Short mmCIF file of C-alpha atoms in Angstrom, two decimals:
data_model
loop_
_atom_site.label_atom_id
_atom_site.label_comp_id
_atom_site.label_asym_id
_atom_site.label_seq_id
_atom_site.Cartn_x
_atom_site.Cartn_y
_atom_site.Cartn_z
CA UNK A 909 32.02 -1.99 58.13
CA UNK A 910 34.13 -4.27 59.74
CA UNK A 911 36.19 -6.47 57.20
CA UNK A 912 37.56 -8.78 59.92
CA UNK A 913 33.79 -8.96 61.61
CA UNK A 914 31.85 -9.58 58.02
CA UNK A 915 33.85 -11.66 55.07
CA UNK A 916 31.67 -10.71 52.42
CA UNK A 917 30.98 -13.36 50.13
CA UNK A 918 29.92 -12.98 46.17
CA UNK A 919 28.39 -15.47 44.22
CA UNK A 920 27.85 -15.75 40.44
CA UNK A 921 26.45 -18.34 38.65
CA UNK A 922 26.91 -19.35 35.98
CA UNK A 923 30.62 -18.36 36.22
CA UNK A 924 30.50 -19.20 32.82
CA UNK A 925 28.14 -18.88 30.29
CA UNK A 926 27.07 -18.02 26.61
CA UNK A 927 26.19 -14.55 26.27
CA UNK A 928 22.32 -14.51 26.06
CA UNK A 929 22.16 -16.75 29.38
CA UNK A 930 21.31 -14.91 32.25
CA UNK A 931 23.10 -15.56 35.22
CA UNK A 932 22.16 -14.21 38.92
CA UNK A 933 24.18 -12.39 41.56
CA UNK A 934 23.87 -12.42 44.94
CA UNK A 935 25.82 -11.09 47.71
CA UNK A 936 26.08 -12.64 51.33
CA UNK A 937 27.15 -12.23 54.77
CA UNK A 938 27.00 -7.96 55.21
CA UNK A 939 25.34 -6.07 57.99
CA UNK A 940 21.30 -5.89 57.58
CA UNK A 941 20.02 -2.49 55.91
CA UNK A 942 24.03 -1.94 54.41
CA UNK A 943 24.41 0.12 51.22
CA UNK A 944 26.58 -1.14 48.64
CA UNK A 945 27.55 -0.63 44.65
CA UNK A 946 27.73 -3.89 42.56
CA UNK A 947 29.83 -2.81 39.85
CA UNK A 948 31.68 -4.68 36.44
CA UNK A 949 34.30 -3.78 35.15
CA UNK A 950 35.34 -5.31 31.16
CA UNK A 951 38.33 -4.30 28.90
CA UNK A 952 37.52 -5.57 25.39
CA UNK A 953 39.36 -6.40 22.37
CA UNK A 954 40.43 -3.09 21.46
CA UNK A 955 41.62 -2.30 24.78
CA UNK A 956 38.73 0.08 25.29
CA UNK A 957 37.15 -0.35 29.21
CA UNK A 958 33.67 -0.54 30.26
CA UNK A 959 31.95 -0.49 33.38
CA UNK A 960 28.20 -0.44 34.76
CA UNK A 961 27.20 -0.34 38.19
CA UNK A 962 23.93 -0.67 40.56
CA UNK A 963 23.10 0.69 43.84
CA UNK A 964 22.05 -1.72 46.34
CA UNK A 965 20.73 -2.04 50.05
CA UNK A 966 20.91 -5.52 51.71
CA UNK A 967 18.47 -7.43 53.30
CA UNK A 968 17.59 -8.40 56.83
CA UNK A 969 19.27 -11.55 56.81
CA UNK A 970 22.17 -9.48 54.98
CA UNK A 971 21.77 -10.41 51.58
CA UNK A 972 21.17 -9.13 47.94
CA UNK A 973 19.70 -10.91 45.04
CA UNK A 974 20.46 -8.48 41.58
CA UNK A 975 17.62 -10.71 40.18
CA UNK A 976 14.99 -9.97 42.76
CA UNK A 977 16.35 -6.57 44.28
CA UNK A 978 16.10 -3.29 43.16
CA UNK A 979 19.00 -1.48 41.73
CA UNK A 980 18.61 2.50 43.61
CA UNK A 981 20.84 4.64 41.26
CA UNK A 982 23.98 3.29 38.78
CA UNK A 983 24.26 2.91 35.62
CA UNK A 984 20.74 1.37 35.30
CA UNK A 985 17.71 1.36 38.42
CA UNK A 986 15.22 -1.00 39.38
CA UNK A 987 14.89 -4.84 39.44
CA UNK A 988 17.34 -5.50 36.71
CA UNK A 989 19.27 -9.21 36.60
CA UNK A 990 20.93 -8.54 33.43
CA UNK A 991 21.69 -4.50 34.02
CA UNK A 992 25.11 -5.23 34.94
CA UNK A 993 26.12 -6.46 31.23
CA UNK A 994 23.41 -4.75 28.95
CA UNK A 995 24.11 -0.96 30.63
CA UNK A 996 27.94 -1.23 30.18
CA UNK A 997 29.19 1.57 29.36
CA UNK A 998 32.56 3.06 28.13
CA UNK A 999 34.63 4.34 31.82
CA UNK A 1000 35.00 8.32 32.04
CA UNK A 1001 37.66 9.24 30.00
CA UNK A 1002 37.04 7.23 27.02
CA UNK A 1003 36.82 8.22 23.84
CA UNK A 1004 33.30 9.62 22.25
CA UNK A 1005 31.71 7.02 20.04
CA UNK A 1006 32.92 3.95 21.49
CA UNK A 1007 30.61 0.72 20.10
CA UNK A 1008 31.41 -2.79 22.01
CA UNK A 1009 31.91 -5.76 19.18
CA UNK A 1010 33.34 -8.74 20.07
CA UNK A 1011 35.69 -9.77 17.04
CA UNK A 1012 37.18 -12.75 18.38
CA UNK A 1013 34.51 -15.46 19.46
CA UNK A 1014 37.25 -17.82 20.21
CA UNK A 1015 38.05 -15.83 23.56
CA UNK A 1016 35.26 -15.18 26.29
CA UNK A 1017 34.21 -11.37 27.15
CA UNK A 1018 35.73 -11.40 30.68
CA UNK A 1019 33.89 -9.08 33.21
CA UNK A 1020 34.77 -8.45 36.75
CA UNK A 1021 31.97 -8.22 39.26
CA UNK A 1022 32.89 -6.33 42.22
CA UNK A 1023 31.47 -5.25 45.73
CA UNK A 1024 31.76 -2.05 46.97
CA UNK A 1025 31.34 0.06 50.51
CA UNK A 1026 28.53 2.59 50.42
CA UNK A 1027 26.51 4.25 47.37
CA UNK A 1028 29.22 5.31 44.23
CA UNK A 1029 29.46 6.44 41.31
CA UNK A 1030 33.11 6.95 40.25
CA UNK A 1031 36.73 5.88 41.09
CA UNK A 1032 35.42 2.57 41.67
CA UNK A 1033 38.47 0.61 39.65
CA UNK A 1034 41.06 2.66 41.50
CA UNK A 1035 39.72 1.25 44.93
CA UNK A 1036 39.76 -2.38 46.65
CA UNK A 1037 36.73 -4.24 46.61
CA UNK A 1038 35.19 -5.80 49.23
CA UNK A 1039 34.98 -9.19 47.17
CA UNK A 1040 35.20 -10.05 43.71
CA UNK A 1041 34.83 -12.74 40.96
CA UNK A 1042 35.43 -12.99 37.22
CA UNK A 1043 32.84 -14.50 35.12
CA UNK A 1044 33.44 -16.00 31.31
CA UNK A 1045 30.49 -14.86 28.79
CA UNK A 1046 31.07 -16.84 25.29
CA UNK A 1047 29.55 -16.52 21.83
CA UNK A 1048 30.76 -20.03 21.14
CA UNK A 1049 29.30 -22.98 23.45
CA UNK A 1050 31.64 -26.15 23.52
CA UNK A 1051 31.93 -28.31 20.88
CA UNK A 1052 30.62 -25.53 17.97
CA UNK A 1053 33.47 -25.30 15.60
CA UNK A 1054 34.49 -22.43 13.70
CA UNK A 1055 35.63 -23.20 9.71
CA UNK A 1056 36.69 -20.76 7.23
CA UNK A 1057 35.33 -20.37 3.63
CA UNK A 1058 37.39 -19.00 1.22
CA UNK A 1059 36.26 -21.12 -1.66
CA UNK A 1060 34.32 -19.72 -4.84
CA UNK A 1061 35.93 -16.16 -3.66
CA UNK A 1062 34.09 -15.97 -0.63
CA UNK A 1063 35.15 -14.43 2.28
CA UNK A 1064 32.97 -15.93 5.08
CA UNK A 1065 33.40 -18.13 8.42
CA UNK A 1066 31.05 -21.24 9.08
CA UNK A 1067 29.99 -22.23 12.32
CA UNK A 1068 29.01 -25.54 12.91
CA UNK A 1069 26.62 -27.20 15.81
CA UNK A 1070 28.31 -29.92 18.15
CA UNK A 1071 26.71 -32.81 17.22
CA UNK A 1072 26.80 -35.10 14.16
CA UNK A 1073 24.07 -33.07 11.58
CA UNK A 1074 23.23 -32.21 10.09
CA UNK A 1075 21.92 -28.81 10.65
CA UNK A 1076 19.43 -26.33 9.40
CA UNK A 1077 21.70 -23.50 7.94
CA UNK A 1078 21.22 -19.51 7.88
CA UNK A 1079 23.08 -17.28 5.66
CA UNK A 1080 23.96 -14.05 8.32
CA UNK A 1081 24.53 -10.62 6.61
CA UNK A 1082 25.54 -7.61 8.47
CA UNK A 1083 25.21 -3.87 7.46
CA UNK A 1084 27.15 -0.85 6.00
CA UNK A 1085 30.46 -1.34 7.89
CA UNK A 1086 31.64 -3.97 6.33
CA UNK A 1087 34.49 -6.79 7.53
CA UNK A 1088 33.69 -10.38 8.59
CA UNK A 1089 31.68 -10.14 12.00
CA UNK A 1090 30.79 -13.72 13.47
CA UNK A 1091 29.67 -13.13 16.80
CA UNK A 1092 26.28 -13.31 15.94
CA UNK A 1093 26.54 -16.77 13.60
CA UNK A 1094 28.95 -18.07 16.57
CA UNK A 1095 25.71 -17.82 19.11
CA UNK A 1096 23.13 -18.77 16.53
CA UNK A 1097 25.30 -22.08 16.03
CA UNK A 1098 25.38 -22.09 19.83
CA UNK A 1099 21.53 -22.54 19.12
CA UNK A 1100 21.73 -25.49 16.76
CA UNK A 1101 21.91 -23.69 13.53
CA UNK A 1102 24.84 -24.17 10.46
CA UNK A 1103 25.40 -19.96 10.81
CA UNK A 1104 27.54 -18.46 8.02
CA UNK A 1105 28.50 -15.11 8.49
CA UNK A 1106 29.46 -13.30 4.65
CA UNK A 1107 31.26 -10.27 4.55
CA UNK A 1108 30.12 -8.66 1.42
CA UNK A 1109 31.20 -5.17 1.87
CA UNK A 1110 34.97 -5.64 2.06
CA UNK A 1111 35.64 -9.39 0.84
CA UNK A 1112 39.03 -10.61 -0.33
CA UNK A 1113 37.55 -10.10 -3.68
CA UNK A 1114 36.64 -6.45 -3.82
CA UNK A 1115 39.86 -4.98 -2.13
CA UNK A 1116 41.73 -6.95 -4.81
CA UNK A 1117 39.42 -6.11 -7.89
CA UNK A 1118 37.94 -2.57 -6.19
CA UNK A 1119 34.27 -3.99 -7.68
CA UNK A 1120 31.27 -4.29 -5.27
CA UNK A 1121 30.15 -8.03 -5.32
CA UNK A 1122 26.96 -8.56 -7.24
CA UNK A 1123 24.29 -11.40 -6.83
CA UNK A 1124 26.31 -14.38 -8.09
CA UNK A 1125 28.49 -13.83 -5.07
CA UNK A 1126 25.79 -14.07 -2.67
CA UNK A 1127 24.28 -16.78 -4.43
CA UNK A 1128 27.57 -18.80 -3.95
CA UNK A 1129 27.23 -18.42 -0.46
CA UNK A 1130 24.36 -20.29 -0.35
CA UNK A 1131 25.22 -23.08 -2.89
CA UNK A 1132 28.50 -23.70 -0.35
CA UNK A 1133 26.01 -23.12 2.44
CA UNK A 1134 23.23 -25.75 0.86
CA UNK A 1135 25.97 -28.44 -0.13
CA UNK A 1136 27.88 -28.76 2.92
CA UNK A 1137 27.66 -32.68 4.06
CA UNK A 1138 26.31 -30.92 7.39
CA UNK A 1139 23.57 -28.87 6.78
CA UNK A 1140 20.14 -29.66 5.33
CA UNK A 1141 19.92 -27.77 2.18
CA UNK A 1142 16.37 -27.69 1.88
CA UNK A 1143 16.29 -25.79 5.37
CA UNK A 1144 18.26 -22.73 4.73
CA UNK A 1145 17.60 -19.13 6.22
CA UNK A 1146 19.03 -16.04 5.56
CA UNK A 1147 19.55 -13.05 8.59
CA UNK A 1148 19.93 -9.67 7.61
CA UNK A 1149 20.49 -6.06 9.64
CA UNK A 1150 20.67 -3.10 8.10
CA UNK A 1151 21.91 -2.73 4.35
CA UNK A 1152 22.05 -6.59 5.06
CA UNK A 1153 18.29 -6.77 5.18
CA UNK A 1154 17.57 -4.98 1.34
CA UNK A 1155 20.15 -8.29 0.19
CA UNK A 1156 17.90 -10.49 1.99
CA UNK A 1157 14.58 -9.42 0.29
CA UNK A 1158 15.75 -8.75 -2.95
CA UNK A 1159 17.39 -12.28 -2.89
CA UNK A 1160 14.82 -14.22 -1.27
CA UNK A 1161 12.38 -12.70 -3.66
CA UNK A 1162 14.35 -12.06 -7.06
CA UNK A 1163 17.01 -15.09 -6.97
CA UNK A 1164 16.40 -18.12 -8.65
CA UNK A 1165 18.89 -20.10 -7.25
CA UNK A 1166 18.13 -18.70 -3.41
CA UNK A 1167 14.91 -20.50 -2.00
CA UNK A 1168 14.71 -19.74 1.49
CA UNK A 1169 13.05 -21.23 4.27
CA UNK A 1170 12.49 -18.38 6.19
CA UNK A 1171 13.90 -14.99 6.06
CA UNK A 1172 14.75 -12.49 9.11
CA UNK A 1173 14.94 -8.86 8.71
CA UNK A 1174 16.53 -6.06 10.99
CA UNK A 1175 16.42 -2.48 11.11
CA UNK A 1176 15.95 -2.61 7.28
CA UNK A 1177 14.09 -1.44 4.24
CA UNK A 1178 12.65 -3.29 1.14
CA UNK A 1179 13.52 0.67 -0.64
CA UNK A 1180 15.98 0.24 -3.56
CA UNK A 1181 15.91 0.84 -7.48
CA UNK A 1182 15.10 -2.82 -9.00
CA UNK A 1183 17.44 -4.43 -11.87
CA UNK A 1184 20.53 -2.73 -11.23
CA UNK A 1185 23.53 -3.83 -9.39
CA UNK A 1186 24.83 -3.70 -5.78
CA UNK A 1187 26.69 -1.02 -7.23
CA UNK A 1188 24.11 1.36 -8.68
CA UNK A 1189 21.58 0.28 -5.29
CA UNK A 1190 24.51 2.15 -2.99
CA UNK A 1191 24.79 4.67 -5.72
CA UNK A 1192 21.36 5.60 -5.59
CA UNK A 1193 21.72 5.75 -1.46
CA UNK A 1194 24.24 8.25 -2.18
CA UNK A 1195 22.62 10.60 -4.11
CA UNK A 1196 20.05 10.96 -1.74
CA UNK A 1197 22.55 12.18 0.95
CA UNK A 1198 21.31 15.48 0.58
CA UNK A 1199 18.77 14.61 3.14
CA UNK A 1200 21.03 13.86 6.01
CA UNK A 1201 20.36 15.49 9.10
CA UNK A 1202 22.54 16.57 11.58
CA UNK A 1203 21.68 16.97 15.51
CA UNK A 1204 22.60 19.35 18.03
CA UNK A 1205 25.71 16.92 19.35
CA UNK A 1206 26.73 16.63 16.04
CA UNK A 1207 25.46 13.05 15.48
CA UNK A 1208 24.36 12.41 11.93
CA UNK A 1209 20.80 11.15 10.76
CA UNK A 1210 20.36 9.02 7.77
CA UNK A 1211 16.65 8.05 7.90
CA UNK A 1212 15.29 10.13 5.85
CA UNK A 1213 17.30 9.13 2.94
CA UNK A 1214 14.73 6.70 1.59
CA UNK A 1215 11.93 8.78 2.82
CA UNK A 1216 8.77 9.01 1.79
CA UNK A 1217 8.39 5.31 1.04
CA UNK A 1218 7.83 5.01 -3.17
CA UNK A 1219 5.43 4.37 -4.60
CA UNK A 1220 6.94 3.46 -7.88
CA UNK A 1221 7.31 -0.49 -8.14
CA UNK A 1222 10.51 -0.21 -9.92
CA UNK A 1223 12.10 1.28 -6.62
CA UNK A 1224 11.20 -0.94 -3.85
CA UNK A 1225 11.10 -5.23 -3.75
CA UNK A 1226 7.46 -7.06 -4.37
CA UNK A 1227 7.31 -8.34 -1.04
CA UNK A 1228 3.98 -9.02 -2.46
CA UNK A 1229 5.75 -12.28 -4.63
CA UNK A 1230 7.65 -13.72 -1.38
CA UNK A 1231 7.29 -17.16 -1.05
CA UNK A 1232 8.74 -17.58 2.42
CA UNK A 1233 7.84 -16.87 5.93
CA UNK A 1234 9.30 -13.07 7.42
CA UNK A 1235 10.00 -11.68 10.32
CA UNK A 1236 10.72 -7.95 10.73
CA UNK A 1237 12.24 -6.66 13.35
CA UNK A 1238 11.92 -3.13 14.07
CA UNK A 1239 12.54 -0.29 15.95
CA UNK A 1240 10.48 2.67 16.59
CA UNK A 1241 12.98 5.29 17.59
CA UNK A 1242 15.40 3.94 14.60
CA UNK A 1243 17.30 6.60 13.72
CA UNK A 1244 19.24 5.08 10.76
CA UNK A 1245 16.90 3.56 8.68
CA UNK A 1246 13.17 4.24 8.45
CA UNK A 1247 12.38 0.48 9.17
CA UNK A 1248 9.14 1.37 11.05
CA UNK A 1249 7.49 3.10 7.80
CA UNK A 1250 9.41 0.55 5.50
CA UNK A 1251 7.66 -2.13 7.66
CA UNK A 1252 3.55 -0.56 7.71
CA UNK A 1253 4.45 -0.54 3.45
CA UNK A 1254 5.65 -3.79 3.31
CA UNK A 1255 2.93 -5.32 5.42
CA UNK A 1256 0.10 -3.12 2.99
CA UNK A 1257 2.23 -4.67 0.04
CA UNK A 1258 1.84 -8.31 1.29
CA UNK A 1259 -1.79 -8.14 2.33
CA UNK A 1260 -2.90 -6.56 -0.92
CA UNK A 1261 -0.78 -9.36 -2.64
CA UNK A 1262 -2.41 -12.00 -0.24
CA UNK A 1263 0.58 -13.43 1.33
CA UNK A 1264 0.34 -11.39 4.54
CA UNK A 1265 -0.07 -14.91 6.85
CA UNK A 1266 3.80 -15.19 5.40
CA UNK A 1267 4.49 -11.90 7.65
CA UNK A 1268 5.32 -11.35 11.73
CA UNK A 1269 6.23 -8.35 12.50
CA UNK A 1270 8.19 -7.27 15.83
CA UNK A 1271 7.71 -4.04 16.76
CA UNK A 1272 9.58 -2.57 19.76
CA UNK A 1273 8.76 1.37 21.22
CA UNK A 1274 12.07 3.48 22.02
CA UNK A 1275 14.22 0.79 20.75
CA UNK A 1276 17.20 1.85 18.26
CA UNK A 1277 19.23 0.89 15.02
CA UNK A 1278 21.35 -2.02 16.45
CA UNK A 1279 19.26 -4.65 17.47
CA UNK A 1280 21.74 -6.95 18.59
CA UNK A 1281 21.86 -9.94 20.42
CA UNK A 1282 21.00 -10.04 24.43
CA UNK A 1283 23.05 -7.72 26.93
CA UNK A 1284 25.08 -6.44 24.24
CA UNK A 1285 25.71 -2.84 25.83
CA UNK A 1286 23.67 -0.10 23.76
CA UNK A 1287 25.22 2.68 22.11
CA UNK A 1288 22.89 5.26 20.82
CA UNK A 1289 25.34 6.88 18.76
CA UNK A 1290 28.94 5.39 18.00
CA UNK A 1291 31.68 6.21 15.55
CA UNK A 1292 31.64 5.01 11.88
CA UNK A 1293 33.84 4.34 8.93
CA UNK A 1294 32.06 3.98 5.57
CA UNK A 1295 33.47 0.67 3.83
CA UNK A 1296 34.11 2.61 0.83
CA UNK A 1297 35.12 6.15 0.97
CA UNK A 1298 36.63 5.08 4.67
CA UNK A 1299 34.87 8.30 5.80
CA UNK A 1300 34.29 8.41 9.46
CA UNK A 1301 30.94 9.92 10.74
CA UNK A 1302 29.36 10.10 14.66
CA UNK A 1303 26.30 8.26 13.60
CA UNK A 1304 22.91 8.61 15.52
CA UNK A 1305 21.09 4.95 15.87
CA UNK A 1306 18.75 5.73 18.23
CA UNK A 1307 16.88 4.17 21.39
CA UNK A 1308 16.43 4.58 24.79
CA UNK A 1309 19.19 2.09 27.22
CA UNK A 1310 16.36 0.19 29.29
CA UNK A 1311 13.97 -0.50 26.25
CA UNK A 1312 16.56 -1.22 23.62
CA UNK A 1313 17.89 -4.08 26.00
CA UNK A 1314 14.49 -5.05 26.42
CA UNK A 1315 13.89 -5.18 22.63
CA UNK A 1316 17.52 -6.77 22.32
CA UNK A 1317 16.22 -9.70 24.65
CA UNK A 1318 12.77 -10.18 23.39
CA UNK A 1319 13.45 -10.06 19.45
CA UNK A 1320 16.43 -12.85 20.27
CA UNK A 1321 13.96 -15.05 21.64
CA UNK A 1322 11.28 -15.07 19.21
CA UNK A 1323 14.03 -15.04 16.68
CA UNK A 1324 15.22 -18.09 17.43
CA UNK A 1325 11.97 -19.52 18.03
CA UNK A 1326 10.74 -18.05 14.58
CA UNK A 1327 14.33 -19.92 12.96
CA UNK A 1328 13.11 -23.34 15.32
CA UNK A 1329 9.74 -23.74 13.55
CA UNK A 1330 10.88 -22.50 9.83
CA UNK A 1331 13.89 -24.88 10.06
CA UNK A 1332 13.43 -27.67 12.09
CA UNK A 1333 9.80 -28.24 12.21
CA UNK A 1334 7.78 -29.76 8.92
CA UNK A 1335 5.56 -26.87 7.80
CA UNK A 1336 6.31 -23.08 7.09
CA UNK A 1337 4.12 -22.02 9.75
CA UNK A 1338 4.37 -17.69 8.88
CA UNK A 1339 1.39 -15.82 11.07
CA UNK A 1340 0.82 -12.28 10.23
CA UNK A 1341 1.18 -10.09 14.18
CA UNK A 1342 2.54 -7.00 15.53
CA UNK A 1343 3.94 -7.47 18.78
CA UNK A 1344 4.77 -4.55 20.95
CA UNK A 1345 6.51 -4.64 23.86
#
């Protein structure tokens, strides 16, 4: 092609947006019938690069549309508007295990979008593109500001709403990693919710003391949470993923100073010896580690550590007592947790107790461990550090790319929808489903 004969011209828009927005690319002014490779291209925090890619033929008039045209080969295939963020993927080279996080939400997640010559696969950074544009993706939409907690030992960020309040709040636990992780709180108060994100794993408190935090800790969280002069502490949520989710349930069942709204589960389990502390719960997750499982690449399986589901009471939470509407997220090809069976027990626990209308239940084929937020890039298997023993492990979470970002997109929009009519509407509307996708 002629560069002097065809200035090709690329157009995103938004340039800039928050991170679940979609945003649509087009390309203009190349021969009819040309072949081309729309690639990005994103270095993140840790200095790690990632790239995706589609294969594309223009139009007639010259023209491709990424939201209406189909993708031929790449890093993902068919019509895919978002496959340009959600199948990132680390660039050849990179280190095994590589997981995308975004750990500072004050910064935007920069990504190139670039136009190629012809059908490829590799090298693509190394060349000049035929056009290209940089486009801003934040966690953190204007005006939402960011405060740190430290008080009554916590270690915790707050992200307030712009706007005057005050706000519904949600209480935002992560899983087994540990550290203080706000992307998700940052979007959620994007979405006009008080989000505080609690690290609970590895807080000021327990590297100091070398104790795991116990209820009172958690329970402080949400007295700061319900008295803030900006959030409405009658409306209060709490989000959990992972080992995040069994704090959740026990809590929102068990606490008497916790009385949730609504609750939002993850990739979880209600499985864990009753009456003991945070302490002896991860002790008894240890001592089943004798059924770990290890794969042919070396990637280890923990899902079968609270297999089969008990049926001793003592050993899993009553969901059969909650008092607040729940919504479970799972995924079927979770590798990490047995959510899925966790889930069919929990929903045969509520329905004999009679509070099954307090239940929804997402339920997502070929989708994985980390169900994250929208176009966050899926990684089946990534390195991990236990917060304790700091033992590092090539964990398996499961999922198929395509369907995981299709679960990733789907469960964030009933989520918040779910979070809209719990916390800002006057009922507790809870409807027992099972939505597949």
């Amino acid at each position: 092609m002629d560069r002097k004969q065809y200035c090709v011209k690329l157009s995103v828009q938004p340039s800039r947006g928050l991170m679940d927005e979609k945003f649509i690319v087009q390309v203009h002014n190349v021969p009819p019938g040309f072949q081309l490779t729309i690639h990005a291209f994103h270095k993140c925090d840790d200095g790690h690069s990632w790239e995706a890619f589609g294969h594309y033929t223009a139009s007639a008039a010259g023209a491709v549309n990424v939201s209406e045209d189909p993708s031929l080969g790449g890093t993902y295939s068919g019509v895919e508007q978002m496959g340009l963020l959600w199948s990132l993927r680390p660039v050849p080279g990179s280190k095994p295990g590589l997981r995308m996080r975004k750990m500072n939400v004050q910064t935007p997640m920069e990504v190139s979008i670039s136009v190629y010559q012809g059908h490829q696969t590799e090298g693509l950074v190394d060349q000049v593109p035929l056009t290209s544009v940089v486009v801003d993706r934040w966690y953190i939409a204007p005006g939402v500001r960011r405060v740190p907690i430290t008080e009554g030992g916590l270690t915790a960020t707050l992200f307030l709403p712009s706007g005057p309040g005050p706000f519904p709040g949600v209480l935002d636990l992560w899983g087994g990693g540990g550290k203080l992780v706000e992307y998700r709180s940052a979007l959620l108060a994007s979405h006009g919710f008080a989000s505080m994100a609690l690290d609970y794993l590895t807080p000021k408190i327990t590297i100091e003391t070398g104790k795991i935090v116990d209820n009172q800790y958690f329970e402080t969280a949400y007295r700061v949470l319900e008295q803030h002069p900006l959030v409405l502490g009658s409306r209060i949520a709490m989000l959990g993923l992972s080992l995040g989710t069994s704090v959740t349930l026990k809590l929102s069942v068990y606490s008497q100073v916790i009385k949730l709204r609504c609750a939002v589960c993850i990739s979880g389990s209600h499985v864990q010896p009753l009456g003991g502390s945070w302490q002896q719960v991860l002790t008894c997750f240890k001592e089943n580690a004798g059924k770990t499982r290890i794969n042919e690449e070396g990637h280890v399986i923990w899902r079968d550590l609270l297999l089969p589901i008990p049926t001793d009471p003592t050993l899993k939470v009553d969901v059969g007592q909650l008092q607040c509407p729940l919504l479970l997220v799972v995924g079927e090809d979770d590798q990490n947790w047995p959510a899925p069976e966790s889930a069919m027990d929990m929903k045969e626990m509520m329905e004999k107790a009679g509070n099954s209308h307090l239940l929804t239940v997402l339920s997502y084929p070929n989708a994985g461990h980390l169900i994250e937020p929208p176009y966050t890039p899926h990684a089946r298997f990534s390195k991990f550090i236990t917060f304790d023993t700091r033992q590092k492990a090539m964990v398996l979470w499961g999922g198929e790319t395509a369907a995981h970002s299709r679960a990733q997109e789907d469960a964030w929009r009933k989520m918040l929808i779910f979070l809209r009519e719990n916390l800002y509407g006057g009922t507790h509307p809870g409807a027992t489903s099972v939505s597949h996708l």
